[in-house]
Short mmCIF file of C-alpha atoms in Angstrom, two decimals:
data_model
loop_
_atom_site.label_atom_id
_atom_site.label_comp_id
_atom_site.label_asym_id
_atom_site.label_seq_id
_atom_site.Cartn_x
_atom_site.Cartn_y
_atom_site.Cartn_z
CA UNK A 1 83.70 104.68 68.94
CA UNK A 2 84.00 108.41 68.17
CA UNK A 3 83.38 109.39 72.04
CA UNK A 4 85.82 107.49 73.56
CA UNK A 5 88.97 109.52 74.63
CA UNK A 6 91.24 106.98 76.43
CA UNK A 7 91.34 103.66 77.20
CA UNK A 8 92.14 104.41 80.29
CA UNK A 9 95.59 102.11 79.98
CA UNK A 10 98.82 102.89 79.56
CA UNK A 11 100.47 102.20 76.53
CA UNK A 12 97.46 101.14 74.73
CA UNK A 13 95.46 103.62 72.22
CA UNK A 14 92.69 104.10 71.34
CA UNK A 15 91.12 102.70 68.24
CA UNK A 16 89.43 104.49 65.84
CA UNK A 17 88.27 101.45 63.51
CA UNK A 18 87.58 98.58 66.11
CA UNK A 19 84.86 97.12 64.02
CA UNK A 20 87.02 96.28 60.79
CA UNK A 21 90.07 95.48 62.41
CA UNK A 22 88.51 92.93 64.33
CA UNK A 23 86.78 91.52 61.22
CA UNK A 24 90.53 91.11 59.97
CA UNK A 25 91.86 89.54 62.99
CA UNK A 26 88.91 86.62 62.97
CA UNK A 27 89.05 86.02 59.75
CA UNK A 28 92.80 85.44 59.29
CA UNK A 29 92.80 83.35 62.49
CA UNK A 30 89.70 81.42 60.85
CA UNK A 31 92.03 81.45 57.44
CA UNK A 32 95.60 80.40 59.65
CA UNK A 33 93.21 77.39 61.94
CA UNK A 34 92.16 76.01 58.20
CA UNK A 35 95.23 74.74 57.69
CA UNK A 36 95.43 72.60 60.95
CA UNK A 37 94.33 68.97 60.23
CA UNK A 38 89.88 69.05 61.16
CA UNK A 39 89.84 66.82 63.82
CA UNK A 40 92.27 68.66 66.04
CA UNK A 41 89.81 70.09 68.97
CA UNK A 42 91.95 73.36 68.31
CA UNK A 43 90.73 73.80 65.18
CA UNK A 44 87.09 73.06 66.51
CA UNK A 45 87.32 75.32 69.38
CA UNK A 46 89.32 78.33 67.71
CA UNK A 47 86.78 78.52 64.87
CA UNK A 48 83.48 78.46 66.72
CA UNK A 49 85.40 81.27 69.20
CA UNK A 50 85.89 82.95 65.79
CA UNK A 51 82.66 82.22 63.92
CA UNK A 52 80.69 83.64 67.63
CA UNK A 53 83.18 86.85 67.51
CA UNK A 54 82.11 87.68 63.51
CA UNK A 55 78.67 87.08 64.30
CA UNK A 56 78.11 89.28 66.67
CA UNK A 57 80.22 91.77 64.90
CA UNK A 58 77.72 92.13 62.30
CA UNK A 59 74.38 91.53 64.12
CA UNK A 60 75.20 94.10 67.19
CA UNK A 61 74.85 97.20 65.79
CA UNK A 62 75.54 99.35 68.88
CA UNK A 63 79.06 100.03 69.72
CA UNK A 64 78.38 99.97 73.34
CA UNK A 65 76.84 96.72 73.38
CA UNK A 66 79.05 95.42 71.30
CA UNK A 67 81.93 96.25 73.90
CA UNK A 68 80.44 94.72 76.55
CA UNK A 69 78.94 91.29 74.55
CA UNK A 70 82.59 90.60 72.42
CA UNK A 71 84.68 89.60 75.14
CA UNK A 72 86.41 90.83 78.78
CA UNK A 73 87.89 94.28 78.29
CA UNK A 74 87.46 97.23 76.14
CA UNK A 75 87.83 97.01 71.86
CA UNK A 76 91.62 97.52 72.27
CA UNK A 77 92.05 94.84 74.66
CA UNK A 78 90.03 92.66 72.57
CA UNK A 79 91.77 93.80 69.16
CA UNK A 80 95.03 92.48 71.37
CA UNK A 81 93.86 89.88 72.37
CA UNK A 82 93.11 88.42 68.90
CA UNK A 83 96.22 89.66 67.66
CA UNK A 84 97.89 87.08 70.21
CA UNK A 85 96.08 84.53 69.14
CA UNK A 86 95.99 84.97 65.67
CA UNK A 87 100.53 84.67 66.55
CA UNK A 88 99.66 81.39 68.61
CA UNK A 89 97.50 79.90 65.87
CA UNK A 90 100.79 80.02 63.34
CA UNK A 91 102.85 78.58 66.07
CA UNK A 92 100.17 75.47 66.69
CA UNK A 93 100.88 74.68 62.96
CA UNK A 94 104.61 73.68 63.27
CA UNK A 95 104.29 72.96 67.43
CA UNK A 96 101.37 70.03 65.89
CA UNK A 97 99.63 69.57 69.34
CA UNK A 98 96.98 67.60 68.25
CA UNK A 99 98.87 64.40 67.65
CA UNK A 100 98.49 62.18 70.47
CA UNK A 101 101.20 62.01 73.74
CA UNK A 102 104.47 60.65 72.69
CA UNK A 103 106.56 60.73 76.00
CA UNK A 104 105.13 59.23 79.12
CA UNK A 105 106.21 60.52 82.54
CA UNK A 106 108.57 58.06 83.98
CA UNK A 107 107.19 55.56 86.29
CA UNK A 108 105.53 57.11 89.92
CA UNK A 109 106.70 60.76 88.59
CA UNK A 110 103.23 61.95 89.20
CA UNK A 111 102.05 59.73 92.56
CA UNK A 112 101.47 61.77 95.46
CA UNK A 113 102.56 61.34 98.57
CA UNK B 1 95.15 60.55 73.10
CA UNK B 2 93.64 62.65 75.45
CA UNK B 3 95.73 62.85 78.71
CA UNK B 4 95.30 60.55 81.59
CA UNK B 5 93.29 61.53 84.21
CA UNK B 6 93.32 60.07 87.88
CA UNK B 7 90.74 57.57 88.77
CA UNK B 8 90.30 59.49 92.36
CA UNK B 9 89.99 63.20 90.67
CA UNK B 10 88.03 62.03 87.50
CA UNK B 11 87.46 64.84 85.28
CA UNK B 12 83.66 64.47 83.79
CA UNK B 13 83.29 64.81 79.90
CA UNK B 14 80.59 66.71 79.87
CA UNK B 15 81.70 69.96 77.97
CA UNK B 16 79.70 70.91 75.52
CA UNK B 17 79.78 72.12 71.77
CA UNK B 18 80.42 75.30 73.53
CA UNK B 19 84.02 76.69 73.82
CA UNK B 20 84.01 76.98 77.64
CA UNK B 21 85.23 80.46 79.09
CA UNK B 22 86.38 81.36 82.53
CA UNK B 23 84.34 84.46 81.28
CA UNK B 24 84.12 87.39 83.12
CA UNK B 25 83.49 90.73 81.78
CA UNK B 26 85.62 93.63 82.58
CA UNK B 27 83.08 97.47 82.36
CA UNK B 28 83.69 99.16 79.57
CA UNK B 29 84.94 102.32 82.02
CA UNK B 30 88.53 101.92 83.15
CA UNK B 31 87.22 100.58 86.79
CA UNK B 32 86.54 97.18 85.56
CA UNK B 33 84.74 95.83 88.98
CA UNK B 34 86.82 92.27 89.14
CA UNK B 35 83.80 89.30 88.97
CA UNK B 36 84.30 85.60 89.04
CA UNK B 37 83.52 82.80 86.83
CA UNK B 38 80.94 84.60 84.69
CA UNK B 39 79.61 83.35 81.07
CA UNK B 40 80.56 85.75 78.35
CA UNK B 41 79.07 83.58 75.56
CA UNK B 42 75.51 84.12 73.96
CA UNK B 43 73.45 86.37 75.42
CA UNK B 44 71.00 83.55 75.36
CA UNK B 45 73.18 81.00 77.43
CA UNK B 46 71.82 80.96 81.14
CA UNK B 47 73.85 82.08 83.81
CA UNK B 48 73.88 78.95 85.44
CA UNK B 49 73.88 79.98 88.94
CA UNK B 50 75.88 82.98 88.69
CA UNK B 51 74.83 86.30 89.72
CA UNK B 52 76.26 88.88 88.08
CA UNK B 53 77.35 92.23 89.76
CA UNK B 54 74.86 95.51 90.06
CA UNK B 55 75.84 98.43 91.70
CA UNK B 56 73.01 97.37 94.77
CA UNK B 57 74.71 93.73 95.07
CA UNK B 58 78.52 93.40 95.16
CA UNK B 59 79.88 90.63 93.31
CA UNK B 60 79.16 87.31 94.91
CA UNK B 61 81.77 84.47 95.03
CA UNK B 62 80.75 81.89 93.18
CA UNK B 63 80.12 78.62 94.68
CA UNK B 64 82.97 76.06 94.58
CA UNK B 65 80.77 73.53 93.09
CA UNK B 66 80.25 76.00 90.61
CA UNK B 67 83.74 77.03 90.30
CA UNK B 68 85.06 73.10 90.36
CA UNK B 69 82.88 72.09 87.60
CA UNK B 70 84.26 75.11 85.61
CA UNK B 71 87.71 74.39 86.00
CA UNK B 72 86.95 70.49 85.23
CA UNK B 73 85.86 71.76 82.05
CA UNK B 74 88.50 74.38 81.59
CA UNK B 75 90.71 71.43 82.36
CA UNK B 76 89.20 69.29 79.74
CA UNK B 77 89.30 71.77 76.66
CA UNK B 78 93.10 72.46 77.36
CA UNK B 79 93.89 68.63 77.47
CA UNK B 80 91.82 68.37 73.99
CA UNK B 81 93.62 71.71 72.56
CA UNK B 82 96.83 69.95 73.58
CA UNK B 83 97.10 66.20 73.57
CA UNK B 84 101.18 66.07 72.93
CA UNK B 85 102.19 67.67 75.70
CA UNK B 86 99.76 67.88 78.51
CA UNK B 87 100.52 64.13 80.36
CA UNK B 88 97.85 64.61 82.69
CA UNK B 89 95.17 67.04 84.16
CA UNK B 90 94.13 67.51 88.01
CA UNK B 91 91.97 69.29 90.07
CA UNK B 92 92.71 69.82 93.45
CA UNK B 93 90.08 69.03 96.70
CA UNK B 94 90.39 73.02 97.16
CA UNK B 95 89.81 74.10 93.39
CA UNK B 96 93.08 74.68 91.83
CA UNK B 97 93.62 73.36 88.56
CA UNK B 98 96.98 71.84 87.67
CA UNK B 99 98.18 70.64 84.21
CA UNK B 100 101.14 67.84 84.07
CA UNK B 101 103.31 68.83 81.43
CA UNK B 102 106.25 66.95 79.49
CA UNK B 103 109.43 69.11 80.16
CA UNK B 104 110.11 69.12 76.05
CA UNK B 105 106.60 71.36 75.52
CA UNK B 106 106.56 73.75 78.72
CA UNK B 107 107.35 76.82 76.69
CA UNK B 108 104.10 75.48 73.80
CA UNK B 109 101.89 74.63 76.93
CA UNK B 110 102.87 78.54 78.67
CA UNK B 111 102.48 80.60 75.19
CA UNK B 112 99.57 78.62 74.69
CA UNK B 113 98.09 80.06 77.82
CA UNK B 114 99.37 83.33 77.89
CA UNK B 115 98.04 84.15 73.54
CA UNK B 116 94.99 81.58 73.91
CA UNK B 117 91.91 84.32 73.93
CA UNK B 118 89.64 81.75 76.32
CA UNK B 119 92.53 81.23 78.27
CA UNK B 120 94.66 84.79 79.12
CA UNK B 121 96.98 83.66 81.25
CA UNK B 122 99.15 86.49 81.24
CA UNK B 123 100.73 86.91 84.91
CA UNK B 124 103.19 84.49 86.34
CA UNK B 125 102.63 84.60 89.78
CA UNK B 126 105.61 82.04 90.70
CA UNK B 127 108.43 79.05 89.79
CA UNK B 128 109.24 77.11 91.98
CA UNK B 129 110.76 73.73 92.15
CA UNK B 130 109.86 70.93 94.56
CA UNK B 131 112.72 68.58 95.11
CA UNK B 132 111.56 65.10 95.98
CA UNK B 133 114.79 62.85 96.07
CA UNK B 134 112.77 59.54 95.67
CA UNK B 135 111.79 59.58 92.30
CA UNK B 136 114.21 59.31 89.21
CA UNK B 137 113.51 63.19 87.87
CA UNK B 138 113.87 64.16 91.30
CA UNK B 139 112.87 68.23 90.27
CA UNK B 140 109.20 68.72 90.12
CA UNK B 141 109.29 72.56 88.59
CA UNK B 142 106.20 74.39 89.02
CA UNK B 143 104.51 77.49 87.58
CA UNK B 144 101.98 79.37 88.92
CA UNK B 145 99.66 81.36 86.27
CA UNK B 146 97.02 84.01 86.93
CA UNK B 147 94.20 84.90 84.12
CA UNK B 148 93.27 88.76 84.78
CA UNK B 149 90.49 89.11 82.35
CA UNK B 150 88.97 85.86 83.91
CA UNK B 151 90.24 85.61 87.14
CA UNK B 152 91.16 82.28 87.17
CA UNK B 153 95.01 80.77 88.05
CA UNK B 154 96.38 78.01 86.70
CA UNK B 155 99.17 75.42 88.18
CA UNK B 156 101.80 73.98 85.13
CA UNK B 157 103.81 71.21 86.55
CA UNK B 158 106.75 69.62 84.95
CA UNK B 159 109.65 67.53 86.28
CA UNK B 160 113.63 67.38 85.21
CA UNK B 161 116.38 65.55 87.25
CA UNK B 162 119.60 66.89 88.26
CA UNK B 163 121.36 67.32 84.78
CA UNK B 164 118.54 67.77 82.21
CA UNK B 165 118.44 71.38 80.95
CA UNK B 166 114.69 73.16 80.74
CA UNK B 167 113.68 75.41 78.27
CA UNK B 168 113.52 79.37 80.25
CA UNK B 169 110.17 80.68 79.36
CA UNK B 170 111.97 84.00 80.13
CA UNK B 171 111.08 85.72 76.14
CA UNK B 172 107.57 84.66 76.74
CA UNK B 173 107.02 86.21 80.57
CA UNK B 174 109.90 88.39 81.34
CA UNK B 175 109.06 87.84 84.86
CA UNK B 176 110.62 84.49 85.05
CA UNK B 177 113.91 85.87 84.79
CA UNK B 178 114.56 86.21 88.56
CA UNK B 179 112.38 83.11 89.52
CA UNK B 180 114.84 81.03 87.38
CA UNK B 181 117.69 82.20 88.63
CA UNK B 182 116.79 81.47 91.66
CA UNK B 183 116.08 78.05 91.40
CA UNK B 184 119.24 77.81 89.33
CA UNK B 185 120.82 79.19 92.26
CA UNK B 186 118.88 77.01 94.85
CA UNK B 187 118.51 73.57 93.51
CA UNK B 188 120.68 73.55 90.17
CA UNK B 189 118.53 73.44 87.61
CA UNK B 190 119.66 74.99 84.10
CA UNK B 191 117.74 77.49 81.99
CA UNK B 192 118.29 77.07 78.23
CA UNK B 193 117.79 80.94 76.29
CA UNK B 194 117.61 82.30 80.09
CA UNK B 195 119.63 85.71 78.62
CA UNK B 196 121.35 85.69 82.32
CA UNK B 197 121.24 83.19 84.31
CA UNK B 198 123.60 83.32 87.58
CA UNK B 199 123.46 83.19 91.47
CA UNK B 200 121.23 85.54 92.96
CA UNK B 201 120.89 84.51 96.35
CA UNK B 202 123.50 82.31 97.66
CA UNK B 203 127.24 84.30 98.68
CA UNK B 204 129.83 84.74 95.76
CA UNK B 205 131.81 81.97 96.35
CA UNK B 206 129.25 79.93 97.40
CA UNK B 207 128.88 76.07 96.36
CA UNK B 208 126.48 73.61 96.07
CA UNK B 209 122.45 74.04 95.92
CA UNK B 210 121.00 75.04 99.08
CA UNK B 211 117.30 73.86 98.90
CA UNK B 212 118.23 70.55 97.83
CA UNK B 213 117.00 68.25 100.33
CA UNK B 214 120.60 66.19 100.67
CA UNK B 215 121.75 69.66 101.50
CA UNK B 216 121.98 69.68 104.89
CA UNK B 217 120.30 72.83 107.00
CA UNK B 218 123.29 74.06 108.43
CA UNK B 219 125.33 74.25 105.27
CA UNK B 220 129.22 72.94 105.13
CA UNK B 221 130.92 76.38 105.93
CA UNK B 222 130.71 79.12 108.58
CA UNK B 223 131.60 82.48 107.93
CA UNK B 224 133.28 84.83 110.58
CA UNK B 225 135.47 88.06 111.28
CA UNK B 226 138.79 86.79 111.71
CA UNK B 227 141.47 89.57 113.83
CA UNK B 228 144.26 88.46 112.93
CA UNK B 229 144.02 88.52 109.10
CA UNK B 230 141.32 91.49 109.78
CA UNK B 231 139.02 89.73 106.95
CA UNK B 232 135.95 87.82 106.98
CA UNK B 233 136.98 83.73 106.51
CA UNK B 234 135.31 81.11 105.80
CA UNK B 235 135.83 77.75 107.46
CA UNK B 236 134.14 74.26 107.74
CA UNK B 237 131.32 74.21 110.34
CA UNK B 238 131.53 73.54 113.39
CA UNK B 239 129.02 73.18 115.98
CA UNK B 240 129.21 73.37 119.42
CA UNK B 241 126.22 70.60 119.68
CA UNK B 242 125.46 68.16 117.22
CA UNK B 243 122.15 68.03 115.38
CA UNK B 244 119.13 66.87 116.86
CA UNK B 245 117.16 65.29 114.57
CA UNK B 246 113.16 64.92 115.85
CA UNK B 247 111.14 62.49 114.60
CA UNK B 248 108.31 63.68 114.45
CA UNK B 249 105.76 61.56 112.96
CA UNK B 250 102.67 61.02 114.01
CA UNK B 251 101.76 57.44 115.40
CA UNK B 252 98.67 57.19 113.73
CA UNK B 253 97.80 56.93 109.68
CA UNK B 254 98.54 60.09 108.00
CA UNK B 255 96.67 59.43 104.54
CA UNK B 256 94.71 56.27 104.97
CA UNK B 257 93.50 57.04 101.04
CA UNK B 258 96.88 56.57 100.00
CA UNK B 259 97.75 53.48 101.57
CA UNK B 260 100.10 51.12 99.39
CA UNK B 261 99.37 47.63 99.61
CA UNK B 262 102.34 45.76 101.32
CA UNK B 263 104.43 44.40 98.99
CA UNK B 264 104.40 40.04 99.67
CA UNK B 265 106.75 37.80 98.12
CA UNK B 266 104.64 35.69 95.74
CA UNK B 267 103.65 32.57 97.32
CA UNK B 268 105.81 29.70 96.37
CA UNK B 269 104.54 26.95 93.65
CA UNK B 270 104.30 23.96 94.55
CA UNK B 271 106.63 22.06 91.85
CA UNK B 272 105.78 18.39 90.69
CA UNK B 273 109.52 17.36 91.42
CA UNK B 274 109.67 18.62 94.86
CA UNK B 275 110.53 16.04 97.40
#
């Protein structure tokens, strides 16, 4: 995005190669999710999120469209955004969230009134 | 498996292959015009109802059909994502979407929500605790999360009794810092990692948990100028009057959908040796 000065946020710059750092960021979260077992519904979810993201990185060939159609906020706040979860998807590998519930809520913990 | 859901607030299953997204979409300026529940998906996916923002028509709230049935789903792809901690998921009658969490995983479920990119829950609005003296883990701790790029907030519930320490999700928002010490100062509850946790309300000498409910609404001690020692002291109370308690409930139902079946003694068997 050569014409854009300022994000208009503080703290965060502006990027001069949105395009390939985002291909980065969603394909080492697609490389990170591989390793989580393939019937965890994170895996399932985080990919197709992914797989959507790359594809319309490479069919939308306008940079202002592309803003608009990859996700809420500007190419920085995206780029961010996948940066966190890229972080979260090494954390769901030792956290294992996909195995079922181990600890049940003692007895009436959740009635109401 | 999949968390429990209550038979009266049945979550449908109807999601489909679709990650779902509290999608709204912020302008590319640095106004962003805030918009509710909108798709950012394909371009090809209908709106489903939604009409999205010109600069003729303001931004219309969604309907709360609309928004229930997006939270339902919302609801449903977080209990999938996270099976081993989430215990249960809720919706309430006025839209607000609440996840039951086992104490062990609150600081998973909350960096979960705040890194998740369909999720963005990056604001803690509030903690809170809600002390109900009844059940064994009398603390019912509470956080309150708000998702800016989809403007959409969240409820996390947990519960902890009296002496079981809680993880402080203090490195992950730094905002919690004074809304745990708080209810560290108010009901007792202690922070693990909390990087300073101390009274911040109650006086400097001051013992005992204030908004627990056995506490009583007066407090034990009165404070007061004293002459003769020309310094504030503190005593035990004492009240001119004694405390009028008003019972004020109602003498009709309050929640006839909750009643309990009385509890009856079994009926007594009729034994072949009985004379």
């Amino acid at each position: 995005m050569a014409s854009k000065i300022s994000t208009g946020l503080v703290g965060l710059a502006v990027e001069a190669n949105p395009r390939q750092k985002l291909n980065i960021l969603y394909n080492s979260i697609l490389s990170v999710v591989s390793k989580i077992p393939a019937t965890a519904s994170y895996r399932k979810y985080t990919e197709e999120f992914a797989n959507q993201q790359l594809k319309k990185l490479d069919t939308i060939k306008d940079d202002v469209q592309l803003e608009i159609d990859l996700g809420p906020g500007q190419f920085e706040e995206v780029i961010y955004n996948a940066k966190a979860e890229l972080r979260l998807a090494r954390k769901m590998i030792s956290w294992k969230p996909w195995e079922g519930l181990v600890v049940q809520p003692p007895p009436g913990q959740w009635d109401w009134p | 498996m999949a968390s429990l859901f209550r038979s009266g607030l049945r979550l449908a299953r109807n999601f489909g292959t679709k990650a779902t997204v509290l999608g709204s979409h912020s302008s590319i300026t640095r106004y962003s015009i805030p918009s509710c529940a909108k798709y950012s998906t394909d371009v090809s996916e209908t709106s489903s109802g939604i009409i999205q923002p010109t600069e003729q028509i303001p931004a219309v709230r969604v309907s709360p059909e609309i928004a229930r049935q997006k939270l339902v789903e919302y609801g449903n792809f977080v209990s999938e994502c996270l099976p081993k901690f989430v215990q249960q998921v809720q919706i309430t009658h006025t839209n607000e979407l609440e996840l039951l969490v086992d104490p062990e995983y609150i600081v998973q479920v909350i960096s979960f929500l705040k890194d998740n990119a369909l999720s963005q829950f990056t604001n803690l609005s509030d903690i809170t605790v809600v002390d109900v003296p009844t059940r064994p883990c009398r603390f019912e701790l509470v956080y309150n999360l708000l998702s800016l790029a989809y403007n959409q907030r969240i409820r996390v519930k947990s519960y902890t009794d009296e002496l079981t320490a809680v993880d402080s999700i203090v490195e992950i928002h730094e905002g919690a810092n004074w809304y745990e010490r708080e209810i560290w100062d108010m009901f007792g509850v202690f922070f693990k990692n909390h990087p300073d946790l101390r009274r911040i309300l109650t006086d400097y000498g001051f013992d005992g948990h204030p908004f627990r409910k056995d506490f009583p609404l007066s407090g034990y001690y009165e404070v007061r100028y004293d002459d003769e020692t020309e310094r504030i002291v503190r005593e035990p109370l004492e009240m001119a009057q004694e405390f009028r308690k008003f019972d004020l409930t109602s003498p009709w139902e309050a929640f006839p959908k909750y009643r309990k079946p009385a509890e009856l003694p079994p009926p007594p068997t009729e034994t072949e040796d009985k004379k």
